[in-house]
mmCIF file of C-alpha atoms in Angstrom:
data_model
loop_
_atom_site.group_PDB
_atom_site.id
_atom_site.type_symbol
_atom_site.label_atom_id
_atom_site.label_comp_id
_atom_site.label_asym_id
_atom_site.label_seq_id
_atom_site.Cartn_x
_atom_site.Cartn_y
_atom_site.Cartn_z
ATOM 1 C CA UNK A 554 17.733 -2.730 -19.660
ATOM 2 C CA UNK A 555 18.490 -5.479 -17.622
ATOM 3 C CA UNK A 556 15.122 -6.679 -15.766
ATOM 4 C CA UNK A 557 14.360 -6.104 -12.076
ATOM 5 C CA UNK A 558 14.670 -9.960 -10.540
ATOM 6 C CA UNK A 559 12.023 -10.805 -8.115
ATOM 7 C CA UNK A 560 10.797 -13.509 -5.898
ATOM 8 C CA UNK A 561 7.830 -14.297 -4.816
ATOM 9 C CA UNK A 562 6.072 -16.185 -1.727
ATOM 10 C CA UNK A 563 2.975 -17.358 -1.000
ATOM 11 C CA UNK A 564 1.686 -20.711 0.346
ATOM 12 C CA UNK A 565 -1.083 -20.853 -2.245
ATOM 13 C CA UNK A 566 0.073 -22.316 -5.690
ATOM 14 C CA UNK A 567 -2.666 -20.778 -7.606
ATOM 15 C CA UNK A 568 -1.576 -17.317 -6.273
ATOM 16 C CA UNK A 569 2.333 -18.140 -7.344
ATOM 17 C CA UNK A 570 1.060 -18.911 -10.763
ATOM 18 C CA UNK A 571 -1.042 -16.312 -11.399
ATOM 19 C CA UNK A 572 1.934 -13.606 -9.876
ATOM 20 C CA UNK A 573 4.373 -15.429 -12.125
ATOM 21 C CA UNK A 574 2.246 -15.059 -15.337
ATOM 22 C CA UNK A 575 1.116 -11.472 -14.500
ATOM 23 C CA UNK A 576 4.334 -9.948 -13.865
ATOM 24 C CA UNK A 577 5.975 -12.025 -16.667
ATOM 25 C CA UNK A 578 4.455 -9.882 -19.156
ATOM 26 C CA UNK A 579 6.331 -7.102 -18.320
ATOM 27 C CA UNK A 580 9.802 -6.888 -20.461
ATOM 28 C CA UNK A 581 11.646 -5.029 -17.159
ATOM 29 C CA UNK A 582 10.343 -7.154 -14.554
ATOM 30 C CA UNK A 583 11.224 -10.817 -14.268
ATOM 31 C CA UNK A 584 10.590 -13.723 -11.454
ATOM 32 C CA UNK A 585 13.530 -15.502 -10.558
ATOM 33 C CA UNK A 586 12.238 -17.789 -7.163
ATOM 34 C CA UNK A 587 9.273 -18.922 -5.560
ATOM 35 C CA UNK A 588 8.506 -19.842 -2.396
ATOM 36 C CA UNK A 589 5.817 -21.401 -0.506
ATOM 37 C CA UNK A 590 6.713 -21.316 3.207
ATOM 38 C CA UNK A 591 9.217 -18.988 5.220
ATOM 39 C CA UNK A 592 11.870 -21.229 5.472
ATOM 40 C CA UNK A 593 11.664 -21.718 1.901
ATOM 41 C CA UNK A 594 12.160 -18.299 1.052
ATOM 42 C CA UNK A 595 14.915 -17.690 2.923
ATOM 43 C CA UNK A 596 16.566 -20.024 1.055
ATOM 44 C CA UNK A 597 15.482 -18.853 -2.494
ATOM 45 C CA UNK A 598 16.273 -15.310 -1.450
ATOM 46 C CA UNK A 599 19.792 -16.325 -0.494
ATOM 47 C CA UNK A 600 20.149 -17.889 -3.279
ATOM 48 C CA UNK A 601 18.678 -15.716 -5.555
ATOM 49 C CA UNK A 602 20.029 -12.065 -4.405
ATOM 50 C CA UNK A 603 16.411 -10.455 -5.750
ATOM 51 C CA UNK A 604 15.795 -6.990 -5.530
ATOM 52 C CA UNK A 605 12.209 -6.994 -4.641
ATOM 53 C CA UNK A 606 10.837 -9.950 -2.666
ATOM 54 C CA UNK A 607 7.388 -10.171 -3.211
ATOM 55 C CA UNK A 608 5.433 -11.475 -0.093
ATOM 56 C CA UNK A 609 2.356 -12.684 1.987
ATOM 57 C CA UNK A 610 2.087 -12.294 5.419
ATOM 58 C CA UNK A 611 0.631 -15.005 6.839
ATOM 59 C CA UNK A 612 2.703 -18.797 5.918
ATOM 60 C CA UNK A 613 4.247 -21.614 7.179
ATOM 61 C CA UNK A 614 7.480 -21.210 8.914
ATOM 62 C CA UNK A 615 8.499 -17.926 9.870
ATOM 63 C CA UNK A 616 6.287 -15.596 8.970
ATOM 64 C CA UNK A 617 5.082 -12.304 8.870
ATOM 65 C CA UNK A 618 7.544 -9.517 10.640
ATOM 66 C CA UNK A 619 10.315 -11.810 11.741
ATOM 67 C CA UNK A 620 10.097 -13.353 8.280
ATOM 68 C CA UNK A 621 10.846 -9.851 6.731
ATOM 69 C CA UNK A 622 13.668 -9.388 9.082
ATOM 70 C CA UNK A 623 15.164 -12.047 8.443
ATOM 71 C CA UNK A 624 15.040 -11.782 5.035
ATOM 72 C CA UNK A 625 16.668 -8.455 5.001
ATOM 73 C CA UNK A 626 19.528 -9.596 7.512
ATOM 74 C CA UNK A 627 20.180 -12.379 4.909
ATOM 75 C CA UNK A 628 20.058 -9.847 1.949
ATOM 76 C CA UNK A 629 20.292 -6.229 2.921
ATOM 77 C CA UNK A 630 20.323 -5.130 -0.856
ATOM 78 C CA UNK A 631 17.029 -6.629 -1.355
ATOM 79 C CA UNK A 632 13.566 -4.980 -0.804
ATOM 80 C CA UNK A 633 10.287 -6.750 0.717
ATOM 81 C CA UNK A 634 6.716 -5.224 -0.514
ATOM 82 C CA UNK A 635 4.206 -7.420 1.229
ATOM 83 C CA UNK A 636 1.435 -8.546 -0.769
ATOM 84 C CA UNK A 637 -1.534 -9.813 1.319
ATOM 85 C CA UNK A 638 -5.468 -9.610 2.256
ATOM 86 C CA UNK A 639 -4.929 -8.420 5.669
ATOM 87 C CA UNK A 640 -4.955 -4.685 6.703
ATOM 88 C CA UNK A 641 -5.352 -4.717 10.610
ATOM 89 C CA UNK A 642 -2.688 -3.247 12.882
ATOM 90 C CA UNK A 643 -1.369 -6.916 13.961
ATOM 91 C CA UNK A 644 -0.191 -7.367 10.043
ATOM 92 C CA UNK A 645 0.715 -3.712 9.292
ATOM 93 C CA UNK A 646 2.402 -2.787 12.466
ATOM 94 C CA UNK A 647 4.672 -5.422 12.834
ATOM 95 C CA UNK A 648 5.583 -6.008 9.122
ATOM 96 C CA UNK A 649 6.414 -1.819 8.553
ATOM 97 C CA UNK A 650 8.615 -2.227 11.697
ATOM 98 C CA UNK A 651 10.245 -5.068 10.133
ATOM 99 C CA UNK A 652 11.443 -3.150 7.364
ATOM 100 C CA UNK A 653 9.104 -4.073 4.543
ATOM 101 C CA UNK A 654 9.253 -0.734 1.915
ATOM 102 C CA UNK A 655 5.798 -1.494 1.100
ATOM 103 C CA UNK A 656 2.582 -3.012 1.600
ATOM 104 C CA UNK A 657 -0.346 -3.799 -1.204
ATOM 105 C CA UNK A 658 -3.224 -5.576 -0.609
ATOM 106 C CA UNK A 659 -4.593 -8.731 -2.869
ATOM 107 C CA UNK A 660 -6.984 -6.574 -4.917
ATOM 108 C CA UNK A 661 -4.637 -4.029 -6.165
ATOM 109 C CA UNK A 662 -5.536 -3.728 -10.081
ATOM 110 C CA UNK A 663 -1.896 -4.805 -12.031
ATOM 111 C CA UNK A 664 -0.843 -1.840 -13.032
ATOM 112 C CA UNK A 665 -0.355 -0.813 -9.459
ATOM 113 C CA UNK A 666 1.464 -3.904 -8.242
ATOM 114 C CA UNK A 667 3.673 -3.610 -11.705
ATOM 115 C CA UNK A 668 4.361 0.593 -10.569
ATOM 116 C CA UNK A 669 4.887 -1.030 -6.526
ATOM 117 C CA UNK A 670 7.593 -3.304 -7.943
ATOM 118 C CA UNK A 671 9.196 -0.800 -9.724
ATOM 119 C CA UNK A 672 8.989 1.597 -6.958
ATOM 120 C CA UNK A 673 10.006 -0.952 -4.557
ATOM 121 C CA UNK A 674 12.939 -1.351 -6.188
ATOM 122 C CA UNK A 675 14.258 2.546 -6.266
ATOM 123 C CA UNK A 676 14.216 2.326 -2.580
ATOM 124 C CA UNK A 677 10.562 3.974 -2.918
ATOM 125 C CA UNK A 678 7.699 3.548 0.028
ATOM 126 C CA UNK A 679 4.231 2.105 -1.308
ATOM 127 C CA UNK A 680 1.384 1.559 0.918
ATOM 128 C CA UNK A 681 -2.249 0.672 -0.220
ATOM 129 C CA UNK A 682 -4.735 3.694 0.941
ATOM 130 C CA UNK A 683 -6.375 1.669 4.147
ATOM 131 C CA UNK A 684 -2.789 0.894 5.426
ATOM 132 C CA UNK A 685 -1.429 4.291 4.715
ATOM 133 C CA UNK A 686 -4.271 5.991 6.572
ATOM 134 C CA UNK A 687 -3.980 3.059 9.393
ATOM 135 C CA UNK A 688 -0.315 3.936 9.404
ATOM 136 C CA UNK A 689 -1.042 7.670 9.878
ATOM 137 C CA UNK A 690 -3.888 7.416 12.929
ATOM 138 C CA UNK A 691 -0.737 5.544 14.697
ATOM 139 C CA UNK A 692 1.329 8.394 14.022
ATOM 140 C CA UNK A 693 -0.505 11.682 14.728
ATOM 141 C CA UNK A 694 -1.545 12.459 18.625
ATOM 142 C CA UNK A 695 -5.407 12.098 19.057
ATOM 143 C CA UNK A 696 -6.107 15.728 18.276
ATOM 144 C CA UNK A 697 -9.448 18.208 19.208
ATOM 145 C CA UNK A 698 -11.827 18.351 16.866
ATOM 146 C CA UNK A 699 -10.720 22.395 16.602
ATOM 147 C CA UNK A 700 -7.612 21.255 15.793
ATOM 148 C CA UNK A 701 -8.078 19.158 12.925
ATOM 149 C CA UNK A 702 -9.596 21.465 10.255
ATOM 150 C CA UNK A 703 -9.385 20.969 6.393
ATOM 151 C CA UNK A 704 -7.434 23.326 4.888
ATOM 152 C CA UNK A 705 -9.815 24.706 1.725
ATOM 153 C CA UNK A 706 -7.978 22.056 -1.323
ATOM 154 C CA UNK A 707 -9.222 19.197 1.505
ATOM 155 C CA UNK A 708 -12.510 20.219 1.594
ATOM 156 C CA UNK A 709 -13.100 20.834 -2.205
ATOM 157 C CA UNK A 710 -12.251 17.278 -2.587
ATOM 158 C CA UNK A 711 -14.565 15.927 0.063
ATOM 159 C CA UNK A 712 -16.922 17.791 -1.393
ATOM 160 C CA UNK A 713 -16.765 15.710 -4.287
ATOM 161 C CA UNK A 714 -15.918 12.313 -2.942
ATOM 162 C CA UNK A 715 -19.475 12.815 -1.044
ATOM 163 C CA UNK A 716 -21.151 13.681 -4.958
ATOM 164 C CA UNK A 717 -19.226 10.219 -5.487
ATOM 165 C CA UNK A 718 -16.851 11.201 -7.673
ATOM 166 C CA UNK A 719 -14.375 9.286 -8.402
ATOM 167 C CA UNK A 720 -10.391 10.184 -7.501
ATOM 168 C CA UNK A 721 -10.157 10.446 -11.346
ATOM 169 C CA UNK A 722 -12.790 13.005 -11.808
ATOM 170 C CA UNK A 723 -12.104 14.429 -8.732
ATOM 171 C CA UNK A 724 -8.605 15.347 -10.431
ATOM 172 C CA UNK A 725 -9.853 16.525 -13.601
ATOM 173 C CA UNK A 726 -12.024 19.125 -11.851
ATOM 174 C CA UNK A 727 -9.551 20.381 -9.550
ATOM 175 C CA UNK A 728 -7.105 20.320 -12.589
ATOM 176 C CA UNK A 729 -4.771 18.364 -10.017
ATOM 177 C CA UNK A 730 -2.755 14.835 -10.486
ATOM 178 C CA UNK A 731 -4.964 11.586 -9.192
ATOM 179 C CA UNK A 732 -1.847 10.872 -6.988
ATOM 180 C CA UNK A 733 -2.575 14.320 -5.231
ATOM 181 C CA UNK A 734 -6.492 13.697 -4.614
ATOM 182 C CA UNK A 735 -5.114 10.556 -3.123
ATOM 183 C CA UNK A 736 -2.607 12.317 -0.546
ATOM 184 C CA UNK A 737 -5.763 14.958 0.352
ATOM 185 C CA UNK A 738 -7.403 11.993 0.911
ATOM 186 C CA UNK A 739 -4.893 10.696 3.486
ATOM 187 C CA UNK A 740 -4.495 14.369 4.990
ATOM 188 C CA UNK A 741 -8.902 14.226 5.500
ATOM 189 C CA UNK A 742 -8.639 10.292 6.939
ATOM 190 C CA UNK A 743 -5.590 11.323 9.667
ATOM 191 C CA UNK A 744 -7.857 14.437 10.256
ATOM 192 C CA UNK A 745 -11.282 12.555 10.611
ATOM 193 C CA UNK A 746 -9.590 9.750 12.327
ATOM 194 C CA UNK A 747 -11.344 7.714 9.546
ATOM 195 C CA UNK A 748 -10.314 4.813 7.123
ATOM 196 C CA UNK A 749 -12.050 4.903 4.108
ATOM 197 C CA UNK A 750 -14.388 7.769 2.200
ATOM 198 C CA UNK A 751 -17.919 6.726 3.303
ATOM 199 C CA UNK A 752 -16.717 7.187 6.518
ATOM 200 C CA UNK A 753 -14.674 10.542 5.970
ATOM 201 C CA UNK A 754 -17.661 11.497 4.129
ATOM 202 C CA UNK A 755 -20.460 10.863 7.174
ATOM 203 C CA UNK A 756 -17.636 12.133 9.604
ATOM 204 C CA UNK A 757 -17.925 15.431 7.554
ATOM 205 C CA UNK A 758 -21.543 15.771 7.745
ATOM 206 C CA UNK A 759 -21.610 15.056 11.306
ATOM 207 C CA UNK A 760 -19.097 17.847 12.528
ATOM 208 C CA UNK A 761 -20.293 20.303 9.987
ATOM 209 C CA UNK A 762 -17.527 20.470 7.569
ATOM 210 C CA UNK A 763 -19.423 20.094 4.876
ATOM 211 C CA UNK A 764 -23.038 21.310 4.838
ATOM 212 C CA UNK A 765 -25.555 18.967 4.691
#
């Protein structure tokens, strides 16, 4: 199998190093670039014809959502998946619109950044939780609290994020897949108009969906 080729950008050396090493050990995944600024990675992406540019948000040059467009007028066949720390709506917004397939943040465990990459490169969107559930509040209409009920599966799993289970044993009980608690999750979030599960969780006390 011939390896996916990647590039990847960051200004921080440390962070190129440790990306290199990390995704090195993976037989179908190799780095062929690096970049430290925008302008640099234009010019290793042209150069390089990658098909998953690996990014940060935030670096010298352009930068960011006009970074990611450019990079994708320069190579069309290629595919950005941001890598960064930030999750607010000035990052997201912008770099989604852009045309970046996917977004991850910094403190992703490996295997999911190895699984992004690969699903990055099938053409595949993948969006940490926070930016997913950012991404649908944006979406949806504001909608009455009458409106936005749980259907039964959503509050079953509620019901056990707020024992603090975790999405693992949350699957095992409901003999679903972990990938399914996490879309529920999503589903309760847009519904809440929450972010995370504490606050999904407190949400659900407050309005009486689950009992407290």
């Amino acid at each position: 199998m011939t390896p996916l080729r990647l590039v990847v950008v960051d200004d921080h050396p440390v962070v190129r190093d440790g990306l290199r090493g990390m995704l090195g050990t993976q037989p179908d995944l190799e780095v062929v670039g690096e970049a430290a600024s925008g302008a640099e990675a234009l010019t290793v992406v042209a150069a390089a014809q990658p098909d998953v540019v690996l990014t940060d948000l935030r670096l010298p040059g352009p930068s960011g959502g006009a970074l990611i467009r450019m990079l994708l007028d320069r190579v069309p066949s290629t595919r950005v998946l941001v890598l960064t720390t930030h999750d607010t709506d000035s990052d997201v917004l912008p770099a989604v619109e852009a045309g970046a397939i996917g977004y991850l943040l910094k403190d992703a465990p490996r295997e999911e950044l190895f699984r992004a990459v690969r699903a990055a490169a099938r053409g595949e969107t993948v969006l940490a939780p926070s930016v997913a559930a950012l991404l649908l509040t944006r979406i949806r209409p504001a909608r009455p609290l009458t409106e936005a009920r749980l259907s039964a599966r959503e509050r079953e799993v509620l019901a056990l994020v707020a024992e603090g289970k975790t999405n693992r044993e949350a699957a095992a009980r409901l003999y679903i897949s972990e990938a399914t608690v996490k879309t529920h999750l999503l589903h309760i979030y847009a519904k809440l108009e929450v972010t995370d599960r504490a606050s999904a969780v407190a949400a659900a006390y407050r309005r009486g969906v689950l009992d407290g």
